[in-house]
Amino acid sequence: MRFVTYAGPEGDRAGVVVAEEVYALPPGVRLVDLLDDLPGAGAAALRDPAEVVPLESVRLRSPIPDPPTVRDFMTFEQHVEGVAKLMGLPVPDQWYAAPAFYFTSPYAVIGPHDDVPVPPGCVVFDFELEVAAVIGRGGRDLGVAEAAGHIAGYMLMNDWSARDIQVAEMEVRLGPVKGKDTATTFGPVLVTPDELEPYRSGNAFDLPMTAAVNGLTVGGDRWSNMAFSYPQMIAYASRGSEVRAGDVLGSGTCGGGCLAELWGRLGFEAHAPLAPGDTVTISVELLGLQRSRIVAGPEPVEDDLGARRSP
């Protein structure tokens, strides 16, 4: 099944997509509250929908507009290798040892066709083509074998990146933080695992991933090329901690899924950074398509944020 969250006159609505129509759940019902049994909720909506509306007539929100947490991993070796070239470094041995991740802001979540503002002070703006898993049942210290049963569904993800800010802040061995803090795009749909199962291959699913800027394809990969699986990611995230229903775990950028990788392999002349007026389109077969227009963001507030240097 494919689920969406869309903007209604009195707040967000959730529903099931069949063909090009949305069969709505009752007002006030959120997908995040149904993640432990999406098929059951979907079947109820199909039997007795609160409303049926054309998909093209609604403004889609992120399927999970307010996730409790967003963890973003790095699971595609081609991407890691390409970005490492940009820094003149090899892929670190530790990357192969465990699925590394960082926490990004749940406050930055936007919908699949919303405009994306350039972060304040950024002049090297980039996109990242990813697929995220959404946790349906919480758990702590999960093993890999049981972790797959905690996945409610998958959705397309774009982790927008202020590369110049990211590189500067990571000089202090923390981050990325403000380099990833302005926008993260999810959707259009949340797809349940059973719908993807016929395409299972490698550590994910054998489906194409494509990224384009202003209508020109700039990169792509196969989802199945992940070096770590989602159960491995969940098990590691829950080690000595917990995952909760609604948590989002991003795959990290696929091979060819961002401009930084192009810059690492071909140099900065390969493609200009994103700028207001550009349109970024990313897609994964069965998960849908995001089309995002880049717009000017606010200027930085001119405050003194620095510290005095030690004598």
Coordinates of C-alpha atoms in Angstrom, one line a residue, residues 69-244:
T69 CA 14.0 11.8 15.2
V70 CA 15.8 11.7 11.9
R71 CA 19.0 9.6 11.6
D72 CA 20.9 9.8 8.4
F73 CA 23.4 7.1 7.5
M74 CA 26.1 6.6 4.8
T75 CA 25.5 3.2 3.1
F76 CA 26.5 3.7 -0.5
E77 CA 30.2 3.1 -1.0
Q78 CA 30.3 4.8 -4.4
H79 CA 29.1 8.1 -2.8
V80 CA 31.5 7.8 0.1
E81 CA 34.4 7.2 -2.2
G82 CA 33.5 10.1 -4.5
V83 CA 33.1 12.6 -1.7
A84 CA 36.4 11.3 -0.1
K85 CA 38.1 12.2 -3.4
L86 CA 36.9 15.8 -2.9
M87 CA 38.8 15.9 0.4
G88 CA 41.8 14.1 -1.1
L89 CA 41.2 11.2 1.3
P90 CA 40.5 7.4 1.1
V91 CA 37.4 5.8 2.4
P92 CA 38.1 5.3 6.1
D93 CA 38.4 1.8 7.5
Q94 CA 35.8 2.6 10.1
W95 CA 33.2 3.1 7.4
Y96 CA 33.3 -0.6 6.7
A97 CA 33.0 -1.6 10.4
A98 CA 29.5 -0.2 11.2
P99 CA 26.8 1.9 9.5
A100 CA 27.7 5.4 10.6
F101 CA 25.0 8.0 11.0
Y102 CA 24.3 11.5 12.5
F103 CA 21.1 13.0 13.8
T104 CA 19.6 15.7 11.7
S105 CA 16.8 18.1 12.6
P106 CA 13.1 16.9 12.5
Y107 CA 12.1 20.6 12.4
A108 CA 13.5 20.9 8.9
V109 CA 11.1 18.4 7.3
I110 CA 9.1 19.7 4.3
G111 CA 6.9 18.2 1.6
P112 CA 7.8 16.6 -1.8
H113 CA 7.0 19.7 -3.9
D114 CA 7.7 22.5 -1.4
D115 CA 10.2 25.3 -2.3
V116 CA 13.6 24.9 -0.7
P117 CA 15.3 28.1 0.6
V118 CA 19.1 28.5 0.4
P119 CA 20.4 28.4 4.0
P120 CA 21.7 31.7 5.4
G121 CA 25.2 32.4 4.3
C122 CA 25.5 29.4 2.0
V123 CA 27.0 29.7 -1.5
V124 CA 27.7 26.0 -2.2
F125 CA 24.2 24.4 -2.0
D126 CA 23.6 20.7 -2.9
F127 CA 21.0 18.0 -2.9
E128 CA 21.2 14.3 -1.7
L129 CA 19.1 11.5 -3.2
E130 CA 18.3 8.9 -0.5
V131 CA 15.6 6.5 0.6
A132 CA 14.4 6.5 4.2
A133 CA 12.9 3.7 6.3
V134 CA 10.2 4.6 8.9
I135 CA 10.1 2.7 12.1
G136 CA 6.7 1.2 12.9
R137 CA 7.4 -0.5 16.3
G138 CA 9.9 0.7 18.8
G139 CA 12.6 -1.3 20.4
R140 CA 15.9 -1.3 22.2
D141 CA 19.1 -3.3 21.6
L142 CA 17.5 -5.0 18.5
G143 CA 19.3 -7.7 16.6
V144 CA 19.6 -7.6 12.8
A145 CA 17.3 -10.6 12.4
E146 CA 14.4 -9.0 14.2
A147 CA 14.9 -5.4 13.0
A148 CA 13.2 -5.9 9.6
G149 CA 9.9 -6.5 11.4
H150 CA 10.1 -3.0 12.9
I151 CA 10.0 -1.2 9.5
A152 CA 6.6 0.3 8.6
G153 CA 7.5 1.6 5.2
Y154 CA 9.9 3.4 2.9
M155 CA 9.9 6.9 1.4
L156 CA 12.0 9.1 -0.8
M157 CA 14.4 11.5 1.0
N158 CA 16.4 14.6 0.0
D159 CA 18.9 15.7 2.6
W160 CA 19.7 19.3 1.4
S161 CA 23.3 20.3 2.2
A162 CA 25.1 23.6 2.6
R163 CA 28.5 22.2 1.7
D164 CA 30.6 25.3 2.5
I165 CA 29.0 25.6 6.0
Q166 CA 29.2 21.8 6.5
V167 CA 33.0 21.7 5.6
A168 CA 33.8 24.7 7.9
E169 CA 31.9 23.4 10.9
M170 CA 33.3 19.9 10.7
E171 CA 36.8 21.3 11.1
V172 CA 36.0 21.1 14.9
R173 CA 35.3 17.4 14.6
L174 CA 31.6 17.7 15.1
G175 CA 28.7 17.8 12.7
P176 CA 27.3 18.1 10.2
V177 CA 24.9 20.4 12.0
K178 CA 24.0 23.8 10.5
G179 CA 25.2 22.5 7.1
K180 CA 22.1 20.2 7.1
D181 CA 19.7 22.3 9.2
T182 CA 17.4 24.1 6.8
A183 CA 15.4 21.5 4.8
T184 CA 14.9 17.8 4.5
T185 CA 12.3 16.7 1.9
F186 CA 10.3 13.5 2.4
G187 CA 7.7 11.8 0.2
P188 CA 5.5 11.9 -1.8
V189 CA 4.4 8.4 -0.5
L190 CA 5.1 6.0 2.3
V191 CA 5.2 2.5 0.7
T192 CA 4.7 -0.6 2.8
P193 CA 7.5 -3.3 2.6
D194 CA 5.2 -5.9 1.1
E195 CA 4.8 -3.8 -2.1
L196 CA 8.5 -3.7 -2.6
E197 CA 9.3 -7.3 -1.7
P198 CA 9.2 -8.6 -5.3
Y199 CA 12.2 -6.4 -6.1
R200 CA 14.4 -7.4 -3.1
S201 CA 18.0 -7.7 -4.1
G202 CA 21.3 -7.2 -2.2
N203 CA 20.7 -5.1 0.9
A204 CA 17.6 -3.3 -0.4
F205 CA 15.6 -3.5 -3.7
D206 CA 16.6 -3.5 -7.3
L207 CA 14.9 -0.2 -8.4
P208 CA 16.4 2.7 -10.2
M209 CA 17.3 6.0 -8.4
T210 CA 17.6 9.2 -10.5
A211 CA 18.5 12.8 -9.9
A212 CA 18.2 15.8 -12.3
V213 CA 18.8 19.5 -12.1
N214 CA 16.7 21.7 -14.4
G215 CA 15.6 18.7 -16.4
L216 CA 19.2 17.3 -17.0
T217 CA 20.0 14.0 -15.4
V218 CA 23.2 14.4 -13.3
G219 CA 23.4 11.0 -11.6
G220 CA 21.7 7.8 -10.5
D221 CA 22.1 4.4 -8.9
R222 CA 20.3 1.2 -8.0
W223 CA 18.8 1.1 -4.6
S224 CA 20.1 -2.4 -4.2
N225 CA 23.7 -1.1 -4.1
M226 CA 23.5 -0.2 -0.4
A227 CA 26.5 -1.7 1.4
F228 CA 24.5 -2.0 4.7
S229 CA 20.9 -3.1 5.1
Y230 CA 18.2 -1.3 6.9
P231 CA 18.0 -4.0 9.6
Q232 CA 21.8 -3.4 10.2
M233 CA 21.1 0.3 10.4
I234 CA 18.2 -0.2 12.9
A235 CA 20.2 -2.7 15.0
Y236 CA 23.1 -0.2 15.3
A237 CA 20.8 2.8 16.0
S238 CA 19.1 0.9 18.8
R239 CA 22.3 -0.4 20.4
G240 CA 22.4 0.9 24.0
S241 CA 19.5 3.1 23.0
E242 CA 16.1 2.8 21.3
V243 CA 14.2 3.5 18.1
R244 CA 10.5 4.7 18.3

